[in-house]
């Protein structure tokens, strides 16, 4: 990379940091950040279906790059702040043309709510829309009937809602089309302007406008009707290409990560005693390494080492990043003979003998002390077996890096001692099946590496994660309480618990005799209690699942391919920020 390339990268990074700070200020959402010129929440890109907020078509213009990026950031932030996403999804049309226009009008509605005392936001938004308009015109999109009509509607909607005149560069181009369609959509435009403070009422007029324009396009043969089976495929492809210049409908609202399903438990809410455990007689706390033959454990460790070596992971680099993020600077004496700082009285005599002497100062020295503790709590339920190799790689590498950084850490797990209730359910049956017994299984809390054992000494036991018959069912709430108490038993300035799971809490016997949401309701209560105490930071790392219904600070991770250095670096950044993107 050349010096100019590095400087350009630094400028881009500073621009993104500025945009992220603005978005957080406008929304109050501390999880927002920029990555790759896209607004993200907890490292997941947020969908931007409004065309003028996406990457501008045509070659980039370095002189206006920061201005237009700031406009996109401000627009996205105002959309998050002023648009109810669930209501929007419920009201939006399904047909492509209608949806395109509906998305655009909703974005333009949100951009009218400029915060008081922030004229810069208004300027950024105007600059962004005008830059998009010029870029669209340069692509030749207005050369076709469909493209010109959509472009004209975009200009009319923006002008009507924002109060600005249409951009001068293309005013002559759109004039005839604007005059032709104004009588048809004028009422809808006026209604949108009048109801812009009410999203639901605004949507009625936005849908009306979208339907009118779609009708004009279909009447002109621009979009085939659903029952027109003989429409020429080349014409249809051309229309889709015109639409794609405005909006790529292939972009998904997510990255294939689904949201964890959670709900309230009637039984738990109605119980005066709260969460109950039928019996803890069979509960166990075990060192996982003792459950596997040493020869087999050695084979597991060799297999894990092979996977890690194949990914070319730089552990020292991860350790430095973790130390910088988790360590606390502490005073470590003085540095003498400095040219700035505090005056050192012992050297004043040198000023008399050598008036030009400047090394008369002292500076306070600081060193980074890692007085944090990190615990990994792994869901060892049956569904996790499919992902356990990748999970084992992650916790093994991070534990090794934390050790190198001087950060105390441990690796824990949780499962049940049996399927379908085990001995606890047998006792319940023997006692006449009393109603709503609460948790009805044998829980097993597993220790793969404890806080007092170094990674080097525990590395073989960590490989017991590969033992398939450990994986049964999961009682997450109790495991989380157990892990937090272990953290509190250690002296540390900062304590972090990272729960790694691929699903909601699940124990068949407990759900059958209580209700379906008994365990996940309890998990939400436990997480809320721990966050209220404030001495343990609880983070949720979802394996192919968004755990945000349970954990305020969560990250969904796609492990369809083995974790590489990029994935681990992102995790280190996420851990260091306590599950929130570090503030710029």
Coordinates of C-alpha atoms in Angstrom, one line a residue:
X1 CA 0.0 0.0 0.0
X2 CA 1.4 3.4 -1.0
X3 CA 1.6 6.5 1.2
X4 CA -1.3 8.1 -0.7
X5 CA -3.4 4.9 -0.3
X6 CA -2.7 4.8 3.5
X7 CA -3.6 8.5 3.8
X8 CA -6.9 7.9 1.8
X9 CA -7.7 5.0 4.1
X10 CA -7.1 7.1 7.2
X11 CA -9.3 9.9 5.8
X12 CA -12.0 7.4 5.1
X13 CA -11.7 5.9 8.6
X14 CA -12.0 9.4 10.1
X15 CA -15.0 10.2 8.0
X16 CA -16.7 7.0 9.1
X17 CA -15.9 7.7 12.7
X18 CA -17.4 11.2 12.4
X19 CA -20.6 9.8 10.7
X20 CA -20.9 7.1 13.4
X21 CA -20.7 9.6 16.2
X22 CA -23.3 11.8 14.5
X23 CA -25.7 8.8 14.0
X24 CA -25.3 7.8 17.7
X25 CA -26.0 11.4 18.8
X26 CA -29.1 11.7 16.6
X27 CA -30.5 8.3 17.7
X28 CA -29.2 7.7 21.2
X29 CA -28.2 4.2 20.0
X30 CA -24.7 3.5 21.3
X31 CA -24.4 0.3 19.2
X32 CA -24.3 2.2 15.9
X33 CA -21.0 2.3 13.9
X34 CA -19.8 2.5 10.4
X35 CA -18.0 -0.3 8.5
X36 CA -17.3 -0.3 4.8
X37 CA -19.3 2.9 4.3
X38 CA -22.4 1.1 5.8
X39 CA -24.2 2.0 9.0
X40 CA -24.1 -1.1 11.3
X41 CA -25.5 -2.1 14.6
X42 CA -23.4 -4.5 16.6
X43 CA -21.4 -5.2 13.4
X44 CA -24.5 -6.1 11.4
X45 CA -25.3 -3.8 8.4
X46 CA -28.6 -2.1 8.7
X47 CA -30.9 -2.3 5.6
X48 CA -31.0 0.9 3.6
X49 CA -33.8 0.5 1.0
X50 CA -34.1 4.2 0.1
X51 CA -32.2 4.6 -3.1
X52 CA -30.4 7.9 -2.4
X53 CA -28.8 6.5 0.8
X54 CA -27.1 3.6 -1.0
X55 CA -23.8 3.7 -2.8
X56 CA -23.9 6.4 -5.5
X57 CA -23.9 5.1 -9.1
X58 CA -20.9 6.0 -11.3
X59 CA -17.3 6.9 -10.4
X60 CA -16.6 8.2 -6.9
X61 CA -15.9 11.8 -6.4
X62 CA -13.2 12.2 -3.7
X63 CA -13.8 15.9 -3.3
X64 CA -17.4 15.3 -2.2
X65 CA -17.1 11.9 -0.6
X66 CA -17.2 13.0 3.0
X67 CA -20.1 15.4 2.5
X68 CA -22.2 12.7 0.8
X69 CA -21.3 10.1 3.4
X70 CA -22.4 12.4 6.1
X71 CA -25.7 13.0 4.3
X72 CA -26.3 9.3 4.1
X73 CA -25.4 8.9 7.8
X74 CA -27.8 11.7 8.8
X75 CA -30.5 10.3 6.7
X76 CA -30.1 6.8 8.1
X77 CA -30.1 8.1 11.6
X78 CA -33.3 10.1 11.1
X79 CA -35.0 7.1 9.6
X80 CA -34.1 5.0 12.7
X81 CA -35.3 7.8 14.9
X82 CA -38.6 8.7 13.2
X83 CA -39.8 5.6 11.5
X84 CA -41.4 2.6 13.2
X85 CA -39.9 -0.3 11.3
X86 CA -42.6 -2.8 12.3
X87 CA -45.4 -0.4 11.2
X88 CA -43.5 0.3 8.0
X89 CA -43.2 -3.4 7.1
X90 CA -46.8 -3.9 7.8
X91 CA -47.9 -1.1 5.5
X92 CA -45.5 -1.4 2.6
X93 CA -46.7 -2.7 -0.7
X94 CA -45.3 -5.9 -2.1
X95 CA -45.1 -5.1 -5.8
X96 CA -41.6 -3.8 -6.8
X97 CA -42.6 -0.4 -8.2
X98 CA -45.0 0.4 -5.4
X99 CA -42.4 -0.7 -2.8
X100 CA -39.7 1.4 -4.4
X101 CA -41.7 4.6 -4.2
X102 CA -43.1 3.8 -0.8
X103 CA -39.5 3.3 0.6
X104 CA -38.4 6.5 -1.0
X105 CA -41.3 8.6 0.3
X106 CA -40.9 7.2 3.9
X107 CA -37.2 8.2 3.9
X108 CA -38.0 11.6 2.6
X109 CA -40.6 12.0 5.3
X110 CA -38.1 11.2 8.0
X111 CA -35.6 13.7 6.5
X112 CA -38.0 16.5 7.1
X113 CA -37.5 16.2 10.9
X114 CA -34.3 18.2 11.2
X115 CA -33.3 18.6 14.9
X116 CA -33.4 22.2 16.1
X117 CA -30.1 24.0 16.0
X118 CA -28.6 21.6 13.5
X119 CA -28.5 23.4 10.1
X120 CA -25.5 21.2 9.1
X121 CA -27.8 18.2 9.1
X122 CA -30.2 19.9 6.7
X123 CA -27.3 20.8 4.4
X124 CA -25.9 17.3 4.5
X125 CA -29.2 15.8 3.5
X126 CA -29.7 18.2 0.7
X127 CA -26.2 17.7 -0.7
X128 CA -26.7 13.9 -0.5
X129 CA -30.0 14.0 -2.5
X130 CA -28.7 16.4 -5.1
X131 CA -25.5 14.3 -5.5
X132 CA -27.6 11.2 -6.0
X133 CA -29.8 13.0 -8.5
X134 CA -26.9 14.1 -10.6
X135 CA -25.3 10.7 -10.4
X136 CA -28.5 9.0 -11.5
X137 CA -28.9 11.5 -14.4
X138 CA -25.3 10.8 -15.5
X139 CA -26.1 7.0 -15.7
X140 CA -28.7 7.7 -18.4
X141 CA -31.5 6.3 -16.3
X142 CA -33.8 9.1 -17.5
X143 CA -33.3 8.1 -21.2
X144 CA -36.1 5.6 -20.9
X145 CA -39.8 6.3 -20.3
X146 CA -39.9 4.3 -17.0
X147 CA -36.6 5.8 -15.8
X148 CA -37.7 9.3 -16.5
X149 CA -41.0 8.8 -14.8
X150 CA -39.5 7.4 -11.6
X151 CA -36.8 10.1 -11.6
X152 CA -39.4 12.8 -11.9
X153 CA -41.5 11.4 -9.1
X154 CA -38.5 11.3 -6.9
X155 CA -37.7 14.9 -7.6
X156 CA -41.3 16.0 -7.0
X157 CA -41.6 14.1 -3.8
X158 CA -38.4 15.5 -2.4
X159 CA -39.2 19.0 -3.4
X160 CA -42.7 18.8 -2.0
X161 CA -41.7 17.4 1.4
X162 CA -38.4 19.3 1.9
X163 CA -39.5 22.6 0.5
X164 CA -36.5 22.9 -1.8
X165 CA -36.9 23.5 -5.6
X166 CA -36.0 20.5 -7.8
X167 CA -32.4 20.5 -8.8
X168 CA -31.6 23.0 -11.5
X169 CA -29.4 20.6 -13.5
X170 CA -32.4 18.4 -14.6
X171 CA -35.3 20.8 -14.2
X172 CA -35.7 21.2 -17.9
X173 CA -35.5 17.4 -18.5
X174 CA -38.4 16.6 -16.1
X175 CA -40.6 19.6 -16.8
X176 CA -42.9 18.0 -19.4
X177 CA -43.3 14.8 -17.3
X178 CA -43.9 16.8 -14.2
X179 CA -46.7 18.8 -15.8
X180 CA -48.3 15.6 -17.1
X181 CA -48.5 13.7 -13.9
X182 CA -49.0 16.6 -11.4
X183 CA -52.9 16.5 -11.7
X184 CA -52.8 12.8 -11.0
X185 CA -50.5 12.7 -8.0
X186 CA -50.9 16.3 -6.7
X187 CA -53.5 15.3 -4.1
X188 CA -51.3 12.5 -2.7
X189 CA -48.3 14.8 -2.5
X190 CA -50.3 17.4 -0.7
X191 CA -51.6 14.7 1.7
X192 CA -48.1 13.5 2.4
X193 CA -46.9 17.0 3.2
X194 CA -49.9 17.6 5.5
X195 CA -49.6 14.2 7.4
X196 CA -45.8 13.8 7.6
X197 CA -45.9 13.8 11.4
X198 CA -48.1 10.8 11.4
X199 CA -46.5 7.7 9.8
X200 CA -49.6 5.7 9.4
X201 CA -51.6 8.5 7.9
X202 CA -48.7 9.4 5.6
X203 CA -48.5 5.8 4.4
X204 CA -52.1 6.0 3.1
X205 CA -51.1 8.8 0.7
X206 CA -47.7 7.3 -0.1
X207 CA -49.4 4.1 -1.1
X208 CA -51.9 6.0 -3.2
X209 CA -49.0 7.8 -5.1
X210 CA -47.1 4.6 -5.6
X211 CA -50.2 2.8 -7.0
X212 CA -50.9 5.7 -9.4
X213 CA -47.4 5.7 -10.8
X214 CA -47.3 1.9 -11.0
X215 CA -50.6 2.1 -13.0
X216 CA -49.1 4.6 -15.4
X217 CA -46.1 2.3 -16.0
X218 CA -48.2 -0.7 -16.5
X219 CA -50.5 1.1 -18.8
X220 CA -47.6 2.2 -20.9
X221 CA -46.3 -1.4 -21.0
X222 CA -43.4 -0.7 -18.7
X223 CA -44.2 -3.5 -16.3
X224 CA -45.9 -6.8 -17.3
X225 CA -49.1 -7.7 -15.5
X226 CA -49.0 -10.9 -13.5
X227 CA -51.3 -12.6 -16.0
X228 CA -49.3 -11.5 -19.1
X229 CA -47.4 -14.7 -19.7
X230 CA -46.4 -13.8 -23.2
X231 CA -44.4 -10.6 -22.3
X232 CA -41.0 -10.5 -24.0
X233 CA -38.3 -11.5 -21.6
X234 CA -35.9 -9.0 -22.9
X235 CA -38.3 -6.1 -22.3
X236 CA -39.0 -7.4 -18.8
X237 CA -35.3 -7.6 -18.1
X238 CA -34.8 -4.0 -19.3
X239 CA -37.4 -2.7 -16.9
X240 CA -35.9 -4.6 -14.0
X241 CA -32.5 -3.1 -14.9
X242 CA -34.1 0.4 -14.8
X243 CA -35.5 -0.3 -11.4
X244 CA -32.2 -1.7 -10.1
X245 CA -30.6 1.7 -10.7
X246 CA -33.0 3.1 -8.2
X247 CA -33.1 0.2 -5.7
X248 CA -31.7 -3.3 -5.4
X249 CA -34.5 -5.4 -4.0
X250 CA -32.2 -8.4 -3.8
X251 CA -30.6 -6.8 -0.7
X252 CA -32.0 -8.6 2.3
X253 CA -33.1 -7.1 5.6
X254 CA -30.6 -9.3 7.4
X255 CA -27.6 -11.5 6.6
X256 CA -29.4 -14.9 7.0
X257 CA -29.2 -14.6 10.8
X258 CA -32.6 -15.2 12.4
X259 CA -33.9 -13.7 15.6
X260 CA -34.2 -15.8 18.7
X261 CA -37.8 -16.6 19.6
X262 CA -38.8 -15.6 23.1
X263 CA -42.0 -15.1 25.0
X264 CA -43.6 -14.6 28.4
X265 CA -44.4 -17.6 30.7
X266 CA -47.9 -17.6 32.2
X267 CA -46.8 -20.0 34.8
X268 CA -43.8 -18.0 35.9
X269 CA -45.8 -14.7 36.0
X270 CA -48.5 -16.3 38.1
X271 CA -46.2 -18.0 40.5
X272 CA -45.8 -16.2 43.9
X273 CA -42.5 -18.0 44.4
X274 CA -41.0 -17.0 41.0
X275 CA -38.8 -19.5 39.2
X276 CA -38.8 -22.9 40.8
X277 CA -36.5 -26.0 40.8
X278 CA -38.3 -29.3 41.6
X279 CA -35.1 -30.8 42.9
X280 CA -31.4 -30.0 42.7
X281 CA -30.4 -33.4 44.2
X282 CA -28.9 -34.5 40.9
X283 CA -27.3 -31.3 39.8
X284 CA -23.5 -31.5 39.2
X285 CA -20.5 -29.3 38.7
X286 CA -17.8 -31.2 36.8
X287 CA -14.4 -30.7 35.2
X288 CA -15.1 -31.7 31.7
X289 CA -11.6 -33.1 31.1
X290 CA -12.4 -35.9 33.7
X291 CA -15.2 -37.2 31.6
X292 CA -13.0 -38.2 28.6
X293 CA -10.2 -40.8 28.4
X294 CA -6.8 -39.2 28.2
X295 CA -5.9 -40.9 25.0
X296 CA -9.1 -39.7 23.3
X297 CA -8.6 -36.2 24.8
X298 CA -5.2 -36.1 23.2
X299 CA -6.7 -37.0 19.8
X300 CA -9.3 -34.2 20.3
X301 CA -6.5 -31.7 21.1
X302 CA -4.5 -32.7 18.0
X303 CA -7.7 -32.2 15.9
X304 CA -8.3 -28.8 17.4
X305 CA -4.7 -27.7 16.8
X306 CA -4.9 -28.8 13.1
X307 CA -8.0 -26.6 12.6
X308 CA -6.4 -23.6 14.2
X309 CA -3.1 -23.9 12.3
X310 CA -5.0 -24.2 9.0
X311 CA -6.6 -20.7 9.7
X312 CA -3.2 -19.0 10.2
X313 CA -4.3 -17.1 13.3
X314 CA -1.9 -14.5 14.7
X315 CA -2.4 -15.0 18.5
X316 CA 0.2 -12.3 19.6
X317 CA -1.7 -9.7 17.6
X318 CA -5.0 -10.6 19.2
X319 CA -3.3 -10.5 22.6
X320 CA -2.0 -7.0 22.0
X321 CA -5.5 -5.8 21.0
X322 CA -7.1 -7.5 24.0
X323 CA -4.5 -5.9 26.4
X324 CA -5.1 -2.5 24.9
X325 CA -8.9 -2.9 25.2
X326 CA -9.1 -4.5 28.7
X327 CA -6.0 -3.4 30.6
X328 CA -6.1 -0.3 32.9
X329 CA -3.3 2.2 32.9
X330 CA -1.7 2.5 36.3
X331 CA 1.0 4.9 37.7
X332 CA 4.5 3.4 37.4
X333 CA 7.0 6.0 38.7
X334 CA 8.6 8.9 36.9
X335 CA 10.7 9.5 33.8
X336 CA 13.4 12.1 34.3
X337 CA 15.4 14.3 32.0
X338 CA 12.4 15.2 29.8
X339 CA 11.9 18.4 27.7
X340 CA 8.4 18.9 28.9
X341 CA 6.2 18.0 31.9
X342 CA 6.6 19.0 35.5
X343 CA 9.7 20.9 36.6
X344 CA 12.3 18.7 38.3
X345 CA 13.7 20.8 41.2
X346 CA 16.8 18.7 41.4
X347 CA 17.8 19.9 37.9
X348 CA 17.3 23.6 38.4
X349 CA 21.1 24.0 39.1
X350 CA 21.8 22.9 35.6
X351 CA 19.8 25.9 34.3
X352 CA 22.3 28.2 35.9
X353 CA 25.4 26.4 34.6
X354 CA 23.8 25.7 31.2
X355 CA 21.1 28.2 30.2
X356 CA 20.3 26.3 27.0
X357 CA 19.6 23.1 28.9
X358 CA 16.0 22.0 28.3
X359 CA 15.9 18.6 29.9
X360 CA 14.6 20.0 33.3
X361 CA 11.3 18.2 33.5
X362 CA 9.9 14.9 34.6
X363 CA 6.9 12.9 33.3
X364 CA 4.7 10.5 35.2
X365 CA 5.0 7.0 33.7
X366 CA 2.1 4.6 33.4
X367 CA 1.9 0.9 32.5
X368 CA -1.1 -1.2 31.4
X369 CA -2.3 -3.6 34.1
X370 CA -4.8 -6.3 33.0
X371 CA -7.0 -6.5 36.1
X372 CA -10.0 -7.8 34.1
X373 CA -11.6 -11.2 34.0
X374 CA -13.4 -12.8 31.1
X375 CA -15.5 -16.0 31.2
X376 CA -16.9 -17.9 28.3
X377 CA -20.1 -19.8 29.0
X378 CA -20.9 -22.3 26.2
X379 CA -24.3 -23.7 25.6
X380 CA -23.7 -27.5 25.3
X381 CA -27.2 -28.4 24.1
X382 CA -27.6 -30.9 21.3
X383 CA -27.9 -28.4 18.4
X384 CA -24.5 -27.0 19.2
X385 CA -22.7 -30.2 18.2
X386 CA -22.9 -29.1 14.6
X387 CA -20.9 -25.9 15.3
X388 CA -18.7 -27.0 18.2
X389 CA -15.5 -27.2 16.2
X390 CA -15.7 -23.5 15.3
X391 CA -16.8 -22.6 18.8
X392 CA -13.9 -24.6 20.3
X393 CA -11.5 -22.8 18.0
X394 CA -12.8 -19.4 19.0
X395 CA -12.7 -20.0 22.8
X396 CA -9.3 -21.7 22.6
X397 CA -7.6 -19.0 20.6
X398 CA -9.2 -16.2 22.7
X399 CA -8.3 -17.9 26.0
X400 CA -4.7 -18.2 24.8
X401 CA -4.6 -14.5 23.7
X402 CA -6.2 -13.4 27.0
X403 CA -3.5 -15.4 28.9
X404 CA -0.8 -13.7 26.9
X405 CA -2.4 -10.3 27.6
X406 CA -2.4 -11.1 31.4
X407 CA -6.2 -11.2 31.6
X408 CA -7.7 -13.9 33.8
X409 CA -10.2 -16.1 32.0
X410 CA -12.1 -19.3 32.2
X411 CA -14.1 -21.5 29.9
X412 CA -17.4 -22.9 31.2
X413 CA -20.3 -24.9 29.8
X414 CA -23.8 -26.0 30.7
X415 CA -25.9 -29.0 29.7
X416 CA -28.2 -31.5 31.4
X417 CA -27.4 -34.8 33.0
X418 CA -30.0 -36.6 31.0
X419 CA -32.6 -36.2 28.2
X420 CA -36.3 -35.6 29.1
X421 CA -35.9 -35.0 32.8
X422 CA -33.8 -37.9 33.9
X423 CA -34.0 -38.8 37.6
X424 CA -35.6 -35.5 38.5
X425 CA -38.6 -36.4 36.4
X426 CA -38.7 -39.9 37.8
X427 CA -39.0 -38.4 41.3
X428 CA -41.7 -36.0 40.1
X429 CA -43.7 -38.9 38.8
X430 CA -43.2 -40.8 42.0
X431 CA -44.7 -37.9 44.0
X432 CA -47.9 -37.8 42.0
X433 CA -47.0 -35.3 39.3
X434 CA -47.6 -32.0 41.2
X435 CA -48.6 -29.1 39.0
X436 CA -46.1 -26.6 37.7
X437 CA -43.0 -28.1 39.4
X438 CA -40.6 -25.7 37.7
X439 CA -37.2 -26.8 36.3
X440 CA -37.5 -30.6 35.9
X441 CA -34.1 -32.0 34.9
X442 CA -30.6 -32.6 36.2
X443 CA -28.3 -29.7 35.3
X444 CA -24.7 -30.2 34.7
X445 CA -22.3 -27.2 34.9
X446 CA -19.0 -27.9 33.2
X447 CA -15.5 -26.4 33.7
X448 CA -13.2 -26.7 30.7
X449 CA -10.7 -24.2 32.1
X450 CA -10.9 -22.5 35.5
X451 CA -9.5 -19.1 36.4
X452 CA -6.4 -20.3 38.2
X453 CA -5.2 -22.6 35.5
X454 CA -3.2 -21.2 32.6
X455 CA -4.2 -21.9 29.0
X456 CA -1.1 -24.0 28.5
X457 CA -2.0 -26.3 31.4
X458 CA -5.7 -26.4 30.4
X459 CA -5.3 -26.8 26.7
X460 CA -5.9 -30.5 26.6
X461 CA -9.0 -30.3 28.8
X462 CA -10.4 -27.6 26.5
X463 CA -10.5 -30.2 23.7
X464 CA -13.2 -32.1 25.7
X465 CA -15.6 -29.8 23.9
X466 CA -15.4 -32.4 21.1
X467 CA -17.0 -35.1 23.3
X468 CA -20.4 -35.5 21.6
X469 CA -22.3 -37.1 24.5
X470 CA -21.9 -34.0 26.7
X471 CA -24.5 -32.2 24.5
X472 CA -28.1 -32.7 25.7
X473 CA -30.4 -29.9 26.7
X474 CA -29.9 -26.4 28.2
X475 CA -31.1 -24.5 31.2
X476 CA -29.5 -21.1 30.4
X477 CA -30.7 -18.9 33.3
X478 CA -29.3 -21.0 36.1
X479 CA -26.0 -21.5 34.2
X480 CA -25.7 -17.7 33.8
X481 CA -26.2 -17.1 37.5
X482 CA -23.6 -19.8 38.3
X483 CA -21.0 -18.2 35.9
X484 CA -21.6 -14.7 37.3
X485 CA -21.1 -15.9 40.9
X486 CA -17.8 -17.5 39.8
X487 CA -16.8 -14.1 38.3
X488 CA -17.7 -12.3 41.5
X489 CA -15.5 -14.6 43.6
X490 CA -12.4 -13.2 41.8
X491 CA -10.9 -9.8 42.4
X492 CA -11.1 -7.7 39.1
X493 CA -11.7 -4.2 38.0
X494 CA -13.8 -5.4 35.2
X495 CA -15.7 -8.7 34.7
X496 CA -17.2 -9.9 31.4
X497 CA -19.3 -13.0 30.8
X498 CA -19.7 -14.0 27.1
X499 CA -22.5 -16.5 26.6
X500 CA -22.2 -18.5 23.4
X501 CA -25.4 -20.1 22.2
X502 CA -27.3 -21.1 19.1
X503 CA -30.8 -21.0 20.4
X504 CA -33.3 -20.3 23.1
X505 CA -33.2 -22.3 26.4
X506 CA -34.7 -25.7 25.9
X507 CA -35.5 -28.6 28.3
X508 CA -38.4 -30.8 27.1
X509 CA -39.5 -32.1 30.5
X510 CA -39.6 -28.6 32.0
X511 CA -41.5 -27.1 29.1
X512 CA -44.0 -29.9 29.0
X513 CA -45.0 -29.6 32.7
X514 CA -44.9 -25.7 32.9
X515 CA -45.2 -23.9 29.5
X516 CA -43.1 -23.3 26.4
X517 CA -41.5 -20.1 27.6
X518 CA -40.7 -21.0 31.2
X519 CA -37.0 -21.2 30.7
X520 CA -36.5 -18.3 28.3
X521 CA -38.6 -16.0 30.5
X522 CA -36.3 -16.9 33.4
X523 CA -33.2 -16.3 31.3
X524 CA -34.5 -12.7 30.5
X525 CA -35.1 -12.1 34.2
X526 CA -31.6 -13.3 35.1
X527 CA -29.9 -11.2 32.5
X528 CA -31.9 -8.1 33.6
X529 CA -30.9 -8.8 37.3
X530 CA -27.2 -9.2 36.4
X531 CA -27.2 -6.0 34.3
X532 CA -29.0 -4.1 37.2
X533 CA -26.2 -5.2 39.6
X534 CA -23.7 -3.8 37.2
X535 CA -20.6 -5.6 38.4
X536 CA -20.6 -8.2 35.5
X537 CA -21.0 -7.2 31.9
X538 CA -23.1 -9.9 30.2
X539 CA -22.7 -10.4 26.4
X540 CA -24.5 -12.8 24.1
X541 CA -22.6 -14.3 21.2
X542 CA -25.2 -16.0 18.9
X543 CA -24.1 -18.8 16.7
X544 CA -26.2 -18.2 13.6
X545 CA -28.8 -16.6 15.7
X546 CA -29.6 -13.0 16.9
X547 CA -29.8 -13.2 20.7
X548 CA -30.9 -9.6 21.2
X549 CA -34.2 -10.7 22.8
X550 CA -32.2 -11.9 25.7
X551 CA -29.0 -9.8 25.8
X552 CA -28.8 -6.1 25.5
X553 CA -25.3 -6.4 24.1
X554 CA -25.2 -9.2 21.6
X555 CA -23.5 -10.2 18.3
X556 CA -24.7 -12.7 15.8
X557 CA -21.9 -14.7 14.2
X558 CA -22.1 -16.8 11.0
X559 CA -19.9 -19.9 11.5
X560 CA -20.8 -21.6 8.2
X561 CA -17.0 -21.4 7.5
X562 CA -14.2 -21.8 10.1
X563 CA -13.4 -18.6 12.0
X564 CA -10.4 -16.8 10.5
X565 CA -8.2 -13.9 11.7
X566 CA -10.8 -11.3 10.4
X567 CA -13.6 -13.0 12.5
X568 CA -11.4 -13.2 15.6
X569 CA -10.3 -9.6 15.3
X570 CA -13.9 -8.4 15.1
X571 CA -14.7 -10.5 18.2
X572 CA -11.7 -8.9 20.1
X573 CA -13.0 -5.5 19.1
X574 CA -16.5 -6.4 20.3
X575 CA -15.3 -7.9 23.6
X576 CA -13.1 -4.9 24.3
X577 CA -16.0 -2.5 23.9
X578 CA -18.2 -4.6 26.2
X579 CA -20.5 -5.7 23.4
X580 CA -20.8 -2.1 22.1
X581 CA -18.9 -0.7 19.3
X582 CA -16.1 1.5 20.7
X583 CA -17.1 5.2 20.6
X584 CA -15.3 7.2 18.0

